[in-house]
Coordinates of C-alpha atoms (C1' of nucleotides) in Angstrom, one line a residue:
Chain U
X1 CA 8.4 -206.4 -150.9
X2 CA 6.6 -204.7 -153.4
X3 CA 3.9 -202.9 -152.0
X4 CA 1.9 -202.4 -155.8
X5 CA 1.7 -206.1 -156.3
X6 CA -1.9 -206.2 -156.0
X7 CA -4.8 -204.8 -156.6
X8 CA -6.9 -203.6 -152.9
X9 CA -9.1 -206.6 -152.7
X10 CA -11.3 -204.1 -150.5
X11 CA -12.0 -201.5 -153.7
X12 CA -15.2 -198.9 -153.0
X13 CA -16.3 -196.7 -155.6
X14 CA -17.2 -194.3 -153.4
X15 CA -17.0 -191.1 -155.4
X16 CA -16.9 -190.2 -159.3
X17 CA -12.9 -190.0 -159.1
X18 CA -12.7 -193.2 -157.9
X19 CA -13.9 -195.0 -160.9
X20 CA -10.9 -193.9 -162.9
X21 CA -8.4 -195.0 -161.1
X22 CA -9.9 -197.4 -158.5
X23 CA -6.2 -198.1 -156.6
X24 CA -6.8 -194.8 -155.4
X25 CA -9.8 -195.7 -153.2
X26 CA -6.8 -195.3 -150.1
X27 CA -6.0 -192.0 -150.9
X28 CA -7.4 -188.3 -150.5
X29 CA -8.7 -187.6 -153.8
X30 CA -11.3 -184.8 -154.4
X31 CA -10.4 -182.9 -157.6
X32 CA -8.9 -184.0 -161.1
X33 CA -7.3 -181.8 -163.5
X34 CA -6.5 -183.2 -167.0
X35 CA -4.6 -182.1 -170.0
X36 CA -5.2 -184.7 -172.7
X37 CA -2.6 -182.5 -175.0
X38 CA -4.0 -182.6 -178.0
X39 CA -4.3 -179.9 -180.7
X40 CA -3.4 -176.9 -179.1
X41 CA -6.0 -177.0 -177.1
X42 CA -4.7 -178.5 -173.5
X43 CA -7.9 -179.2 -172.4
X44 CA -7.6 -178.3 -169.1
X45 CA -10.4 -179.4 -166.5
X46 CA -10.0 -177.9 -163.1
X47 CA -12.9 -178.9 -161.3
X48 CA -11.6 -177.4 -157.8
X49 CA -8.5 -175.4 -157.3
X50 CA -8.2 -175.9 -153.8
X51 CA -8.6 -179.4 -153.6
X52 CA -5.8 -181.9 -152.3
X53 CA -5.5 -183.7 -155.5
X54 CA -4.2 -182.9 -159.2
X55 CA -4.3 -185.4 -162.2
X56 CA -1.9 -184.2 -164.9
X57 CA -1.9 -186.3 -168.4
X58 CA -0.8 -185.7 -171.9
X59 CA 0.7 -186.6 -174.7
X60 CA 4.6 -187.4 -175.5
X61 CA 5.7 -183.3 -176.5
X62 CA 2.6 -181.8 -175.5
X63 CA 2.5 -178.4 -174.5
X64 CA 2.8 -179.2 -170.5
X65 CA 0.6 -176.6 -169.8
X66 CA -0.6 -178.1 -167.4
X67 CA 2.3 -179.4 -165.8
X68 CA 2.4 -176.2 -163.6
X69 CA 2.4 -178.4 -160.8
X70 CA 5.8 -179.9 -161.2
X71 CA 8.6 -178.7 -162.2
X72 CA 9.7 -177.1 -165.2
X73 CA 12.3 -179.8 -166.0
X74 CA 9.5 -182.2 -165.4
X75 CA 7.6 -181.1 -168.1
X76 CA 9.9 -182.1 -170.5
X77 CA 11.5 -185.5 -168.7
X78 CA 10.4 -188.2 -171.9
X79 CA 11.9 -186.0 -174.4
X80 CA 15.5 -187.7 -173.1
X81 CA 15.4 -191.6 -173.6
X82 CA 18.2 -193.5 -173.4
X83 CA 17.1 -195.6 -176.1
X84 CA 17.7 -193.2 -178.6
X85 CA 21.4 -193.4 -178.6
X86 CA 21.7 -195.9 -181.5
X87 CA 19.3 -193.6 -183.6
X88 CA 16.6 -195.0 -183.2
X89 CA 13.6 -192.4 -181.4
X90 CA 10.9 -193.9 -179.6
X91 CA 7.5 -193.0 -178.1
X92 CA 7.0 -192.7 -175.4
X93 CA 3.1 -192.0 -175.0
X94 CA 1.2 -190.6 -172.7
X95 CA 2.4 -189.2 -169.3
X96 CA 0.2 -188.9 -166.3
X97 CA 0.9 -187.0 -163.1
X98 CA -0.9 -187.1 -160.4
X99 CA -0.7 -185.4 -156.7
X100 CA -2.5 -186.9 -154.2
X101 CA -2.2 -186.6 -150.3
X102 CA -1.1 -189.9 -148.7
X103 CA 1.1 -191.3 -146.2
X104 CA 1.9 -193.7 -148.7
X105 CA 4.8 -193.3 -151.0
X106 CA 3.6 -196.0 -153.5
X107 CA -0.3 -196.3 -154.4
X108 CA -1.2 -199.5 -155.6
X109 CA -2.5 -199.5 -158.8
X110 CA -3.0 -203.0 -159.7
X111 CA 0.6 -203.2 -161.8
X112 CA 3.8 -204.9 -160.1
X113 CA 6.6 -202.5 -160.7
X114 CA 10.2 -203.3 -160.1
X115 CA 12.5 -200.2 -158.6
X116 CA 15.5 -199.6 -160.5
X117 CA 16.6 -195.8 -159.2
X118 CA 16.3 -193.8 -156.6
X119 CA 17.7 -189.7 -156.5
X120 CA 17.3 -187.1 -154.5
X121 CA 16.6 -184.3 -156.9
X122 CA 17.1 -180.3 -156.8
X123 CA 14.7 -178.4 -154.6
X124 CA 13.2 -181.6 -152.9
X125 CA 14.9 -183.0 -150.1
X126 CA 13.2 -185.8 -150.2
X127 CA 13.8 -189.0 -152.6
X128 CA 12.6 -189.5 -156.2
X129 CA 12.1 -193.3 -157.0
X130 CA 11.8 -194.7 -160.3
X131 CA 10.0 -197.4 -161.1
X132 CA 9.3 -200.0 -164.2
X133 CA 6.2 -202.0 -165.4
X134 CA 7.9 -205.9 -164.0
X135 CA 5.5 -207.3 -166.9
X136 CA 7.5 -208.5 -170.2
X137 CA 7.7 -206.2 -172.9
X138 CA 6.1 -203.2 -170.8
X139 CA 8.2 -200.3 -170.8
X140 CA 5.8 -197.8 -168.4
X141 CA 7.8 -196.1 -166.1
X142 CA 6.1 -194.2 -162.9
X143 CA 8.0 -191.8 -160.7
X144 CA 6.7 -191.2 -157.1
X145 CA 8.1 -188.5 -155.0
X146 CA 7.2 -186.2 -151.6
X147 CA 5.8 -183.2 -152.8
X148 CA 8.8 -180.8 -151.9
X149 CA 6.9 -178.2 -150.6
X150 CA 4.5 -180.2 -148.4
X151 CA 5.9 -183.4 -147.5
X152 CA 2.1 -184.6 -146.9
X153 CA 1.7 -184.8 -150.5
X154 CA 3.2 -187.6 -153.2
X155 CA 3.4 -186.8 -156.9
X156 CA 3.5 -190.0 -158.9
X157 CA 4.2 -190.1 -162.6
X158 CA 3.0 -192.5 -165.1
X159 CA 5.1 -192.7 -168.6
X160 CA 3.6 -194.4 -171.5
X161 CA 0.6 -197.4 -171.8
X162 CA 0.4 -200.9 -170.4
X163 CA 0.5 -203.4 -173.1
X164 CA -1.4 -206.2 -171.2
X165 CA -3.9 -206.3 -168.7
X166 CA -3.7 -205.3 -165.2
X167 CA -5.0 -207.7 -162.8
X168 CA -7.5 -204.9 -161.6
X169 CA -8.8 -205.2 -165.5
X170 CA -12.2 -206.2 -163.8
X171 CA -12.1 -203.1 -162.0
X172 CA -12.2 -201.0 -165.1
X173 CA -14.4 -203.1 -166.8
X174 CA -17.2 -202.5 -164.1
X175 CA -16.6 -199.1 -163.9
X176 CA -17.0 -198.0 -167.8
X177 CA -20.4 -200.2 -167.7
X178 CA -21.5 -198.4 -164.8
X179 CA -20.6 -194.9 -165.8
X180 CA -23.2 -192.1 -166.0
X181 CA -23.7 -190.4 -169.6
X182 CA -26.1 -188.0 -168.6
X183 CA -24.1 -186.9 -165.7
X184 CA -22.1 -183.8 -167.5
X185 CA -19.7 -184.0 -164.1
X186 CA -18.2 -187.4 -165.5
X187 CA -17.7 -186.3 -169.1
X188 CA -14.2 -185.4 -168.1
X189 CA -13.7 -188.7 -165.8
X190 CA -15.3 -190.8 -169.2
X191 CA -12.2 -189.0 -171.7
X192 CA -9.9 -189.9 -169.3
X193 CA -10.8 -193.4 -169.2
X194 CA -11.2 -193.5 -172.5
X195 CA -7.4 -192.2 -173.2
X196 CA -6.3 -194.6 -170.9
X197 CA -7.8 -197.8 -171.5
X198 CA -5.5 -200.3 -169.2
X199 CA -5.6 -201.7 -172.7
Chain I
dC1 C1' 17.5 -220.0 -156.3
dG2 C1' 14.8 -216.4 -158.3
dT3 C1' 13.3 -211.9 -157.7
dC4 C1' 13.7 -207.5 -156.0
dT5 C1' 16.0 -203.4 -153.7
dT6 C1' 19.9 -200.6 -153.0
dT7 C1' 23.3 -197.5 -154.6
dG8 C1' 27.2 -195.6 -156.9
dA9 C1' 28.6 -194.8 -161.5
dC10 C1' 27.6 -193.4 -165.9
dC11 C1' 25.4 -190.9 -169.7
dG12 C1' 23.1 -187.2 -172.2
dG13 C1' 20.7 -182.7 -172.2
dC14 C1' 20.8 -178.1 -170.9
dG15 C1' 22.3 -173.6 -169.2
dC16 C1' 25.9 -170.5 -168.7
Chain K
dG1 C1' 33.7 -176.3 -173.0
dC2 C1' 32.3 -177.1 -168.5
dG3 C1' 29.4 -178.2 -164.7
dC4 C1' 25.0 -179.3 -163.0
dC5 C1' 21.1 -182.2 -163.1
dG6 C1' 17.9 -185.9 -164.0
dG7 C1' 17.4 -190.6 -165.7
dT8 C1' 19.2 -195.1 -166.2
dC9 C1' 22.3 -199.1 -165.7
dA10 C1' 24.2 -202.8 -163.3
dA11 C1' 26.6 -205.2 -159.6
dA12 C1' 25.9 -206.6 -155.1
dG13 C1' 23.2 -207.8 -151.4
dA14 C1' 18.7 -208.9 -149.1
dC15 C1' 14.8 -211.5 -148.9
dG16 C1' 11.2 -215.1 -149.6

DNA sequence: CGTCTTTGACCGGCGC
DNA sequence: GCGCCGGTCAAAGACG
């Protein structure tokens, strides 16, 4: 079965991160790095280099600066849509990355996601799955892989914006009303949240 | 029986 | 133009 079908009933907020993305109370998350894409400026937050953990975001033909941590054809995967074909272009929106050490290939995040691909791509020897959003109408797509150079890690990638609520909506909810303005360590974690309302 | 996963085939972009 | 590669489709099977 599908392991993302919901939401931890067991969530903790038990650091800053956290509060973003709340499905990630499970894994080993200790440093975010954004790039919101916008205006030139990539906005890049790296709050600790060495950490186990990199959040990657931007825009649909952003600069992927900040997609150093994948691979150079990844920075550039929602330019091809096979949607296009009659014409018509669509946008895709944002795109989010993010490396996390688990032991889990698939983080639940609150969506249900339905598998339609799996490859094994160059220099990883290890399986890239492709998801969908299950929801009707949705069209977010999320990648997870194994880190190729340490198996320990999973990259999963989130393509474009939920149209409807997740059913951890509650979750995010709690977490804006709780958030600290006058902590200048959660500006970052606030933009994010704000970019990525689970609408 | 409906939903989901698996998996080979197909398609389009890109580099040479 | 050709081959490689990544992304997607869709039929078939598994599973509840």
């Amino acid at each position: 079965m599908n392991p993302s079908q919901s939401p931890s009933p067991n969530l903790t907020f038990l650091s800053d991160e956290k509060t973003i993305y709340p499905f990630m109370d499970n894994y080993d998350f200790s440093n975010l790095m954004f790039d919101v894409g916008e205006g030139g400026n990539n906005g890049l937050i790296q709050e600790e280099p060495s950490s186990p953990t990199t959040i990657v975001t931007g825009e649909s033909g952003g600069s992927g600066s900040a997609l150093t941590t994948l691979s150079k054809k990844e920075s550039t995967f929602n330019c091809k849509n096979r949607g296009s074909k009659d014409g018509e272009t669509k946008e895709v929106g944002h795109r989010v990355a993010i490396r996390t050490r688990s032991q889990i290939d698939v983080m639940d995040d609150g969506y249900k996601w339905r598998k339609y691909g799996k490859k094994s791509v160059k220099n990883n020897t290890n399986k890239r799955n492709y998801y969908k959003c299950s929801s009707e109408g949705c069209m977010v797509k999320k990648r997870v892989e194994r880190d190729g150079e340490n198996a320990a890690y999973v990259i999963t990638t989130y393509e474009g914006v939920h149209n409807h609520e997740s059913p951890s909506h509650v979750y995010y909810n709690d977490m804006v009303l709780s958030f600290d303005h006058d902590n200048p360590s959660q500006h970052s974690l606030l933009r994010s949240i704000q970019k990525f309302p689970p609408s």
